[in-house]
Coordinates of C-alpha atoms and ligand atoms in Angstrom, one line a residue:
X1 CA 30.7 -117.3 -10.1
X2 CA 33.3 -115.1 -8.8
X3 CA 35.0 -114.0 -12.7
X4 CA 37.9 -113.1 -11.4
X5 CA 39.8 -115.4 -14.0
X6 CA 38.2 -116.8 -16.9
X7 CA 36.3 -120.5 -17.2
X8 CA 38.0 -123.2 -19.5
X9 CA 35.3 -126.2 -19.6
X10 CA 36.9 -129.2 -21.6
X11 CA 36.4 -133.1 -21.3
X12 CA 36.5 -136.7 -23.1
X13 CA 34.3 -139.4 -23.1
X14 CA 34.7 -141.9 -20.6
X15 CA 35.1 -145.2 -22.6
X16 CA 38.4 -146.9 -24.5
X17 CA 41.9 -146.2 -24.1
X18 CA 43.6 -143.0 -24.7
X19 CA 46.1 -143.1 -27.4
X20 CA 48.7 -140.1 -28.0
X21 CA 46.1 -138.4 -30.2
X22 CA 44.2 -137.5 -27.3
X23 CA 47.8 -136.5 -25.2
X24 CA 48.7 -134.3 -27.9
X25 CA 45.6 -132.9 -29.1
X26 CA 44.1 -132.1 -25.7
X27 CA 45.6 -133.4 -22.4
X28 CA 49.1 -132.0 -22.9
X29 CA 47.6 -128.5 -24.1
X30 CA 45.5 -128.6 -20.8
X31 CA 48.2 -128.9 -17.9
X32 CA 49.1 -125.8 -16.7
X33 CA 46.2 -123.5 -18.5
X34 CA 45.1 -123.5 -15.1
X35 CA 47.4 -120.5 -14.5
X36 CA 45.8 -118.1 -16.8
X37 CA 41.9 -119.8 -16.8
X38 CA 39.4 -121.3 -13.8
X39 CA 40.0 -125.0 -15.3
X40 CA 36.7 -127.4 -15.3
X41 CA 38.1 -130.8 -17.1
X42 CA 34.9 -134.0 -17.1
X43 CA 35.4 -137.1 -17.5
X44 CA 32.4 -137.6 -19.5
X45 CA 30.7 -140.7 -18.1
X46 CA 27.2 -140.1 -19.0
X47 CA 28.2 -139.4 -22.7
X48 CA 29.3 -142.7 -22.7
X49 CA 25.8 -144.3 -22.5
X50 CA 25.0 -143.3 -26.2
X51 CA 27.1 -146.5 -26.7
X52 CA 26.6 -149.8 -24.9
X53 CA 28.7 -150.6 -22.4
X54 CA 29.9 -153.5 -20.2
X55 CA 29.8 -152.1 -17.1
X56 CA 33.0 -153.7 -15.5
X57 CA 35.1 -152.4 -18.0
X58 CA 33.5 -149.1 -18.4
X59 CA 33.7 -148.6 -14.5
X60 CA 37.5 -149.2 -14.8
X61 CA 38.0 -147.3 -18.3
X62 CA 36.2 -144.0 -16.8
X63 CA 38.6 -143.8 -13.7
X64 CA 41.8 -144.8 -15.8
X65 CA 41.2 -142.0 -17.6
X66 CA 40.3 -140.0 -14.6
X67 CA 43.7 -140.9 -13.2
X68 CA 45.5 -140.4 -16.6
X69 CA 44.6 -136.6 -16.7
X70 CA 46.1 -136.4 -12.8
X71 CA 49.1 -138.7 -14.3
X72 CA 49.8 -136.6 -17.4
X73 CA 50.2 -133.5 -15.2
X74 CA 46.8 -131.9 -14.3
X75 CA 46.6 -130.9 -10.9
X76 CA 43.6 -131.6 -8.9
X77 CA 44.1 -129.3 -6.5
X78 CA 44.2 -126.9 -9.4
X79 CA 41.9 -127.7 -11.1
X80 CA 38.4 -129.5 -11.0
X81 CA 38.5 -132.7 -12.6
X82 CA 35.4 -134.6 -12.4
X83 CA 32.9 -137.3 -13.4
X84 CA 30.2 -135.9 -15.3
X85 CA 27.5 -138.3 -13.7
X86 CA 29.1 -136.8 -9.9
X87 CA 27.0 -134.1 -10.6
X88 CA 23.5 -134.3 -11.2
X89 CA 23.2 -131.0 -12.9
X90 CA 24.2 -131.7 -16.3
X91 CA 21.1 -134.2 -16.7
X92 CA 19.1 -131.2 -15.3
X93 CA 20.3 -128.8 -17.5
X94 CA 20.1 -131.6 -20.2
X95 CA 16.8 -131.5 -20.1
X96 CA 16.2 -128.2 -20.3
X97 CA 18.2 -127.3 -23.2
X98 CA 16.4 -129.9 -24.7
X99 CA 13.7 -128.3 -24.7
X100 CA 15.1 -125.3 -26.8
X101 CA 16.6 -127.1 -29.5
X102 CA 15.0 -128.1 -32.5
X103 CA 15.2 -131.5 -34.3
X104 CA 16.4 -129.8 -37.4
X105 CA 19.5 -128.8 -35.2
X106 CA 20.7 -131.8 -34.1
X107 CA 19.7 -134.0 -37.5
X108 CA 22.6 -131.9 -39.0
X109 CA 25.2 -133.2 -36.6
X110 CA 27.9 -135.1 -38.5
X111 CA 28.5 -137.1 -35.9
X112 CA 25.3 -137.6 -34.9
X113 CA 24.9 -139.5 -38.4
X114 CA 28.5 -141.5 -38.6
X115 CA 27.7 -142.9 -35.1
X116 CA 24.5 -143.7 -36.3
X117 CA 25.7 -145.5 -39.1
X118 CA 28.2 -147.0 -36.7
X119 CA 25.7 -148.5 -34.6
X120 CA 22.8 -149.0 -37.3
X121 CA 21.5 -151.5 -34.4
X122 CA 21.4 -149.0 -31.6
X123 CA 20.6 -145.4 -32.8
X124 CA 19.1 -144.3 -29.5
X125 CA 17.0 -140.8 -28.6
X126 CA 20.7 -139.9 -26.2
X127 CA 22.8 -140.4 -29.5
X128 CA 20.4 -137.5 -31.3
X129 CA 20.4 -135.5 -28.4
X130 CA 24.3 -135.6 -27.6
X131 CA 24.8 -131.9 -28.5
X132 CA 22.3 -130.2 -25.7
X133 CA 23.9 -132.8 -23.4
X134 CA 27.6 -131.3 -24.1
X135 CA 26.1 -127.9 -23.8
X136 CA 24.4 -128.2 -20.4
X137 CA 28.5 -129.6 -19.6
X138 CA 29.7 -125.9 -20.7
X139 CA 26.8 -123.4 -20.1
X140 CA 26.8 -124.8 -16.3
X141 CA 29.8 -123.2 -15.4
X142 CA 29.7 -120.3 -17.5
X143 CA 32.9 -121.3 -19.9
X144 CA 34.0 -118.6 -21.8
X145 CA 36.7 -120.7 -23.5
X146 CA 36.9 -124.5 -24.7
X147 CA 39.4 -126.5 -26.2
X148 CA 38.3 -129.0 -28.6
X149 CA 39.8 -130.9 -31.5
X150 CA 37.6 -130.1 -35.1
X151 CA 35.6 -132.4 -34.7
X152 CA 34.0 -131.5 -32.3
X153 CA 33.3 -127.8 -33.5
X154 CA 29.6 -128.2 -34.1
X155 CA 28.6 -129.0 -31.0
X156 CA 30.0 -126.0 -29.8
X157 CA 28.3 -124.4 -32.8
X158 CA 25.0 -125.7 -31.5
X159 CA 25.9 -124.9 -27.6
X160 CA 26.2 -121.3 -28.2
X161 CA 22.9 -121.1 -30.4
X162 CA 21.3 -122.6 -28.0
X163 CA 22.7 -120.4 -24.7
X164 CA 22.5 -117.3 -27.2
X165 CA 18.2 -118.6 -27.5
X166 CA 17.8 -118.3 -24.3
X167 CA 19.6 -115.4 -23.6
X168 CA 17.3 -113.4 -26.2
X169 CA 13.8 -114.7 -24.3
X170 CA 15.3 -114.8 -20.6
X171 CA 17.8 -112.0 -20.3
X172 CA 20.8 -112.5 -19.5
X173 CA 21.6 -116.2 -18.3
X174 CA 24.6 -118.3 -20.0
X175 CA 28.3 -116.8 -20.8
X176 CA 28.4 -117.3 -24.2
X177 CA 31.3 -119.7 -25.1
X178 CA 34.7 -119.9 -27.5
X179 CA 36.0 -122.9 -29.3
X180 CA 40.0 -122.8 -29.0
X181 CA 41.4 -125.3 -31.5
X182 CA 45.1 -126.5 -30.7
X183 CA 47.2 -125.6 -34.0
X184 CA 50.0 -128.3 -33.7
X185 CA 49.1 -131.9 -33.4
X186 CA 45.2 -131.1 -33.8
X187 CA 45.2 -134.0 -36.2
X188 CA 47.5 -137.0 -35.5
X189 CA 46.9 -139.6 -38.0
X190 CA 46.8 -143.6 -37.9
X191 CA 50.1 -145.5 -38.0
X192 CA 48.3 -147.8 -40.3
X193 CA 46.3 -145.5 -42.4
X194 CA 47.8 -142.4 -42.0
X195 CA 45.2 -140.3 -43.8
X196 CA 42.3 -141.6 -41.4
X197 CA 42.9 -140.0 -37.6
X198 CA 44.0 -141.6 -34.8
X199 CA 40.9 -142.7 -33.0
X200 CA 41.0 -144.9 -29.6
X201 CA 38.0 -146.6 -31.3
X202 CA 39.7 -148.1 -33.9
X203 CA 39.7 -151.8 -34.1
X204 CA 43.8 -152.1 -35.2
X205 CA 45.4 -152.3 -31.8
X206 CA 48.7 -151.5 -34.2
X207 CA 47.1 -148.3 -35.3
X208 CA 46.8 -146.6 -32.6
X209 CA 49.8 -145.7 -29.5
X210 CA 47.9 -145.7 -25.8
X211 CA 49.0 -144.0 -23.1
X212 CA 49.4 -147.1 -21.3
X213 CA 51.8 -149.0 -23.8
X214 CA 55.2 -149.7 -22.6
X215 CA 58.2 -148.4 -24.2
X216 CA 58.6 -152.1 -26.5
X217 CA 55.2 -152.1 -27.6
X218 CA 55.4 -148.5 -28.6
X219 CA 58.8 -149.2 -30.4
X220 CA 57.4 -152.3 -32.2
X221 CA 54.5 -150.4 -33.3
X222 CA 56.3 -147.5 -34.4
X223 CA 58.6 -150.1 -36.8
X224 CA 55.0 -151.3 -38.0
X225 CA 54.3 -147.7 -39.0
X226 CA 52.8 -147.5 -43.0
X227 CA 55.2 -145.0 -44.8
X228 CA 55.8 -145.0 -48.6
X229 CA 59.0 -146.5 -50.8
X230 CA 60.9 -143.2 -50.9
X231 CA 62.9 -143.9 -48.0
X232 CA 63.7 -140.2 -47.5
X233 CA 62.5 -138.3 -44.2
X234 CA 60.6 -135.3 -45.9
X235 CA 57.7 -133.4 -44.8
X236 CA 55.0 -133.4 -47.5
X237 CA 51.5 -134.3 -45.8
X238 CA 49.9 -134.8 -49.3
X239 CA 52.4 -137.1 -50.7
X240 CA 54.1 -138.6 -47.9
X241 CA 51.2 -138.6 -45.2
X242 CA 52.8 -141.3 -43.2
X243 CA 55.9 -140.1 -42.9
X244 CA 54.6 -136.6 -41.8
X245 CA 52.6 -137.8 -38.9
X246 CA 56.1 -139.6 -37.6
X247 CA 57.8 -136.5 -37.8
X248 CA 54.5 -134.3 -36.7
X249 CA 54.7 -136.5 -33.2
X250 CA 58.4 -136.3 -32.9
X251 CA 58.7 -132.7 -33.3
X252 CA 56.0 -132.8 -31.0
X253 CA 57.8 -134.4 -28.1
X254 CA 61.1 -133.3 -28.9
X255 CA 60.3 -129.6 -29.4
X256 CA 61.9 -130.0 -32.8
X257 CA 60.7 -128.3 -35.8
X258 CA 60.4 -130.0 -39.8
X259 CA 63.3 -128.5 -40.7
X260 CA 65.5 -129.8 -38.3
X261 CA 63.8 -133.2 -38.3
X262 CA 64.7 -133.2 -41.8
X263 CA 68.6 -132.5 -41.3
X264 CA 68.7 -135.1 -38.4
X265 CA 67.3 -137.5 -40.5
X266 CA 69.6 -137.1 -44.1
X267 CA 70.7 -139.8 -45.7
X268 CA 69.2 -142.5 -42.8
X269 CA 66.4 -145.0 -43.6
X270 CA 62.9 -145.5 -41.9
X271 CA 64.2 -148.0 -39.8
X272 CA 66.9 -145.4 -38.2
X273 CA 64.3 -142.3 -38.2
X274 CA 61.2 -144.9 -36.5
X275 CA 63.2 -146.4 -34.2
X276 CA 63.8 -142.7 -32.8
X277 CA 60.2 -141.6 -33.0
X278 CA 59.3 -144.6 -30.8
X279 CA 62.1 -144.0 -28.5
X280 CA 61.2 -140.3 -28.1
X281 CA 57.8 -141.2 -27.3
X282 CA 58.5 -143.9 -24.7
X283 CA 60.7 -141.6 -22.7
X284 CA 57.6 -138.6 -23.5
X285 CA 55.1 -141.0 -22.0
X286 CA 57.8 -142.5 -19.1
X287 CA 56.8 -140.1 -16.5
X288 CA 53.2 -140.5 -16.5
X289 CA 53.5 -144.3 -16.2
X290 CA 55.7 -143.7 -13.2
X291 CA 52.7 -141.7 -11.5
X292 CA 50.0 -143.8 -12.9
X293 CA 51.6 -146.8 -10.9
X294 CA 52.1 -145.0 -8.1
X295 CA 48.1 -143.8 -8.2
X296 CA 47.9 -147.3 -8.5
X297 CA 49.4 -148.0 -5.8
X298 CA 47.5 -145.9 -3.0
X299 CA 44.0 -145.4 -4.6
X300 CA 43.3 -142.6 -1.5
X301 CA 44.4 -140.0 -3.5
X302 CA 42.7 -140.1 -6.5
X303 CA 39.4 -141.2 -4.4
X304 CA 39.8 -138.1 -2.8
X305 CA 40.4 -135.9 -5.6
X306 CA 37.0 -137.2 -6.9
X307 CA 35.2 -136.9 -4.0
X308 CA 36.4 -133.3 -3.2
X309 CA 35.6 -132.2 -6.9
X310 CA 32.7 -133.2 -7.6
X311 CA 31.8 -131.0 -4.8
X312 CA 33.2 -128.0 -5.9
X313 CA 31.7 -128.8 -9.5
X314 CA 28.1 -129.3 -8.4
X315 CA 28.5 -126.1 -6.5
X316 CA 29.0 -124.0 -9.6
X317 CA 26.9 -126.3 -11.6
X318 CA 23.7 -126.1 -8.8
X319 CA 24.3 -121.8 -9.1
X320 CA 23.6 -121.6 -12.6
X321 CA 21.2 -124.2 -12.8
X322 CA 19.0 -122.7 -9.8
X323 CA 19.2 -119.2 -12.2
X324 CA 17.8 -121.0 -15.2
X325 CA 14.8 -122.8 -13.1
X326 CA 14.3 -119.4 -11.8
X327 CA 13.8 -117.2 -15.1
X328 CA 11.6 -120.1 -16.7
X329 CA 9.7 -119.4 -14.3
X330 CA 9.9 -122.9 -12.0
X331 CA 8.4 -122.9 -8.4
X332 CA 11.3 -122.3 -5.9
X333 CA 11.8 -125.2 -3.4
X334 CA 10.4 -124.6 -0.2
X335 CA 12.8 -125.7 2.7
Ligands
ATP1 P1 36.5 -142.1 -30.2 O1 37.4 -143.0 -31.1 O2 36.0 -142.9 -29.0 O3 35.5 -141.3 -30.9 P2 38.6 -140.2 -29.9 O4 40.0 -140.9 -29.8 O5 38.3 -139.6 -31.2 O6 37.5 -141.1 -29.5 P3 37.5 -138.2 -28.1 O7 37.0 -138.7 -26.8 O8 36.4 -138.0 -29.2 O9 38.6 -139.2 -28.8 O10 38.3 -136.9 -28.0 C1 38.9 -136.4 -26.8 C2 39.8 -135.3 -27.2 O11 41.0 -135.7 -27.9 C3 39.1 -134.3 -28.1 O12 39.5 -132.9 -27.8 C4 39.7 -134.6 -29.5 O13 39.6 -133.6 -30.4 C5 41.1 -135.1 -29.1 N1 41.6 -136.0 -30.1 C6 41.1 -137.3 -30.4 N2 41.8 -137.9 -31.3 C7 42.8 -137.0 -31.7 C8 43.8 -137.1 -32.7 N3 44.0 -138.2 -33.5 N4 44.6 -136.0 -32.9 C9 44.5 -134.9 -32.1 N5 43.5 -134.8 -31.2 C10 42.6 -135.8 -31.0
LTN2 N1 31.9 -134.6 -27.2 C1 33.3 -134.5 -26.7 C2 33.4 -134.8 -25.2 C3 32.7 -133.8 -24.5 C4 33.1 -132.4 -24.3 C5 32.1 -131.8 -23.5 C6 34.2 -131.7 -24.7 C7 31.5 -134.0 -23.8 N2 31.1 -132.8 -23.2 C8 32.1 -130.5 -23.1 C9 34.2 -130.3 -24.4 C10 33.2 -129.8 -23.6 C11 34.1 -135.6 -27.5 O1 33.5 -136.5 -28.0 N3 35.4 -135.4 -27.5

């Protein structure tokens, strides 16, 4: 790859709605790194199948959220946004990696275990091996950076032993990569259990704010919001934990700091200070809708954008994966 700016490699899996966790935490960080970094964003379709599906819905879920990341400000002409299953690579790569990671790794994996104890009924050989999966994503294009929420920091852990293993028996094949962990808003919390995250899994529809809510569903579910009986607007995550996430998103979208949150808010109830947060995040999420619709509207555009990507994706992908065949010592194709 021509390093003349360096790789970001980042993604979300391709299933469920996504709530204002997700914005915050990663889709709003995202738009305009392009400036600094070559931006690679998947939609990661093929992650997705460590979970059944139903196919109708997850065809439509996978390109809402494609569309969402063009809608919330990421430019496709700027950067390659793509469905992981457009390019055949990453199963390719899959593989491979497999091959040079060890049980022991991957039995570690907390998330490997809380899915499996979601899904006691389907704990499937793709759910252990997950983690070489999401490394073939990044090694393909040689990230040097991704951004990920915490939970997501062992994987990376496990990508950059593995590229690192191969590096030390093959020479010199995979950049190795960095994690980059938002510091704001890395965490937003449930409106109903505020000390559990925000999760586009969770079952409470009331819990969770999706991008595609309209501004009176938002409001209403802001009011709905579990705070505690001190009816002051403080920040104090230990003791007030619901109240703190409220004024972590405002500040969020309003640019406003604690402090000033705190002074806007003296001497008003929850009713005054919720009614705001769901206001400020309506008119936060207003502009999106507006292009969302129109994306809705003329599906040409978007269908283009995915066509024209995954080209350019499998073109970076197909370079480092004809290296790797190479230096394990696979048979060239003859042509
Ligand atoms: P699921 O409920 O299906 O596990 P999720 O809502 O946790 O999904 P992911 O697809 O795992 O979302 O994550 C996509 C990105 O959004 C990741 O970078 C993740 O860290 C970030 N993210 C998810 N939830 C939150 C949250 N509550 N606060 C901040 N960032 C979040
Ligand atoms: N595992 C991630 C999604 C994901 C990803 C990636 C993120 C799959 N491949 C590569 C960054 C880089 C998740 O569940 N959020």
């Amino acid at each position: 790859m021509e390093k003349e700016k360096k790789v970001l490699y980042s993604g979300m899996q391709a299933t469920g709605l996504l709530t204002i966790g997700n914005y915050i935490g990663a889709l709003k960080n995202w738009v305009n790194l392009n400036e600094e970094y070559d931006c690679f964003f998947g939609v990661m379709d093929l992650h997705s199948l460590t979970v059944r599906q139903n196919p109708a819905e997850f065809r439509k879920a996978a390109r809402r959220i494609y569309t969402q990341y063009v809608a919330a400000g990421l430019d496709p002409e700027k950067n390659c946004i793509y469905f992981q299953s457009h390019v055949p690579a990453h199963t390719q790569l899959g593989w491979v990696l497999d091959c040079f990671t060890y049980m022991g790794e991957l039995n570690r994996m907390t998330q490997f275990k809380d899915k499996s104890a979601k899904h006691a009924d389907n704990i499937n050989a793709g759910l252990f091996t997950y983690p070489s999966l999401m490394a073939a994503d990044i090694l393909l294009y040689q990230a040097d950076v991704v951004p990920i929420g915490a939970d997501q920091k062992q994987h990376l852990e496990i990508c950059r032993d593995i590229a690192e293993r191969m590096n030390n028996i093959y020479g010199d094949i995979f950049t190795i990569p960095e994690g980059y962990f938002p510091k704001i808003g890395a965490k937003i919390m449930s409106l109903a259990e505020p000390t559990k995250k925000m999760s586009k899994s969770d079952e409470n529809v009331n819990a969770t704010i999706y991008l595609v809510d309209d501004k009176d569903t938002i409001i209403r579910k802001f009011k709905k919001a579990v705070t505690d009986s001190e009816a002051q607007v403080r920040y104090d995550v230990e003791n007030k934990p619901g109240v703190s996430n409220l004024m972590e998103i405002y500040g969020i979208v309003t640019e406003k700091s604690m402090d000033a949150i705190e002074k806007e808010f003296e001497g008003k109830g929850y009713g005054d200070f919720k009614l705001a947060v769901g206001e400020a995040v309506a008119d936060a999420l207003e502009p999106m809708h507006k292009r969302y619709a129109e994306f809705e509207q003329d599906k040409s555009y978007i269908d283009k954008c995915i066509k024209d990507n995954a080209e350019k994706a499998s073109y970076y992908a197909n370079k480092t994966l004809r290296k790797v065949y190479k230096k394990l010592g696979l048979n060239e194709m003859i042509r």
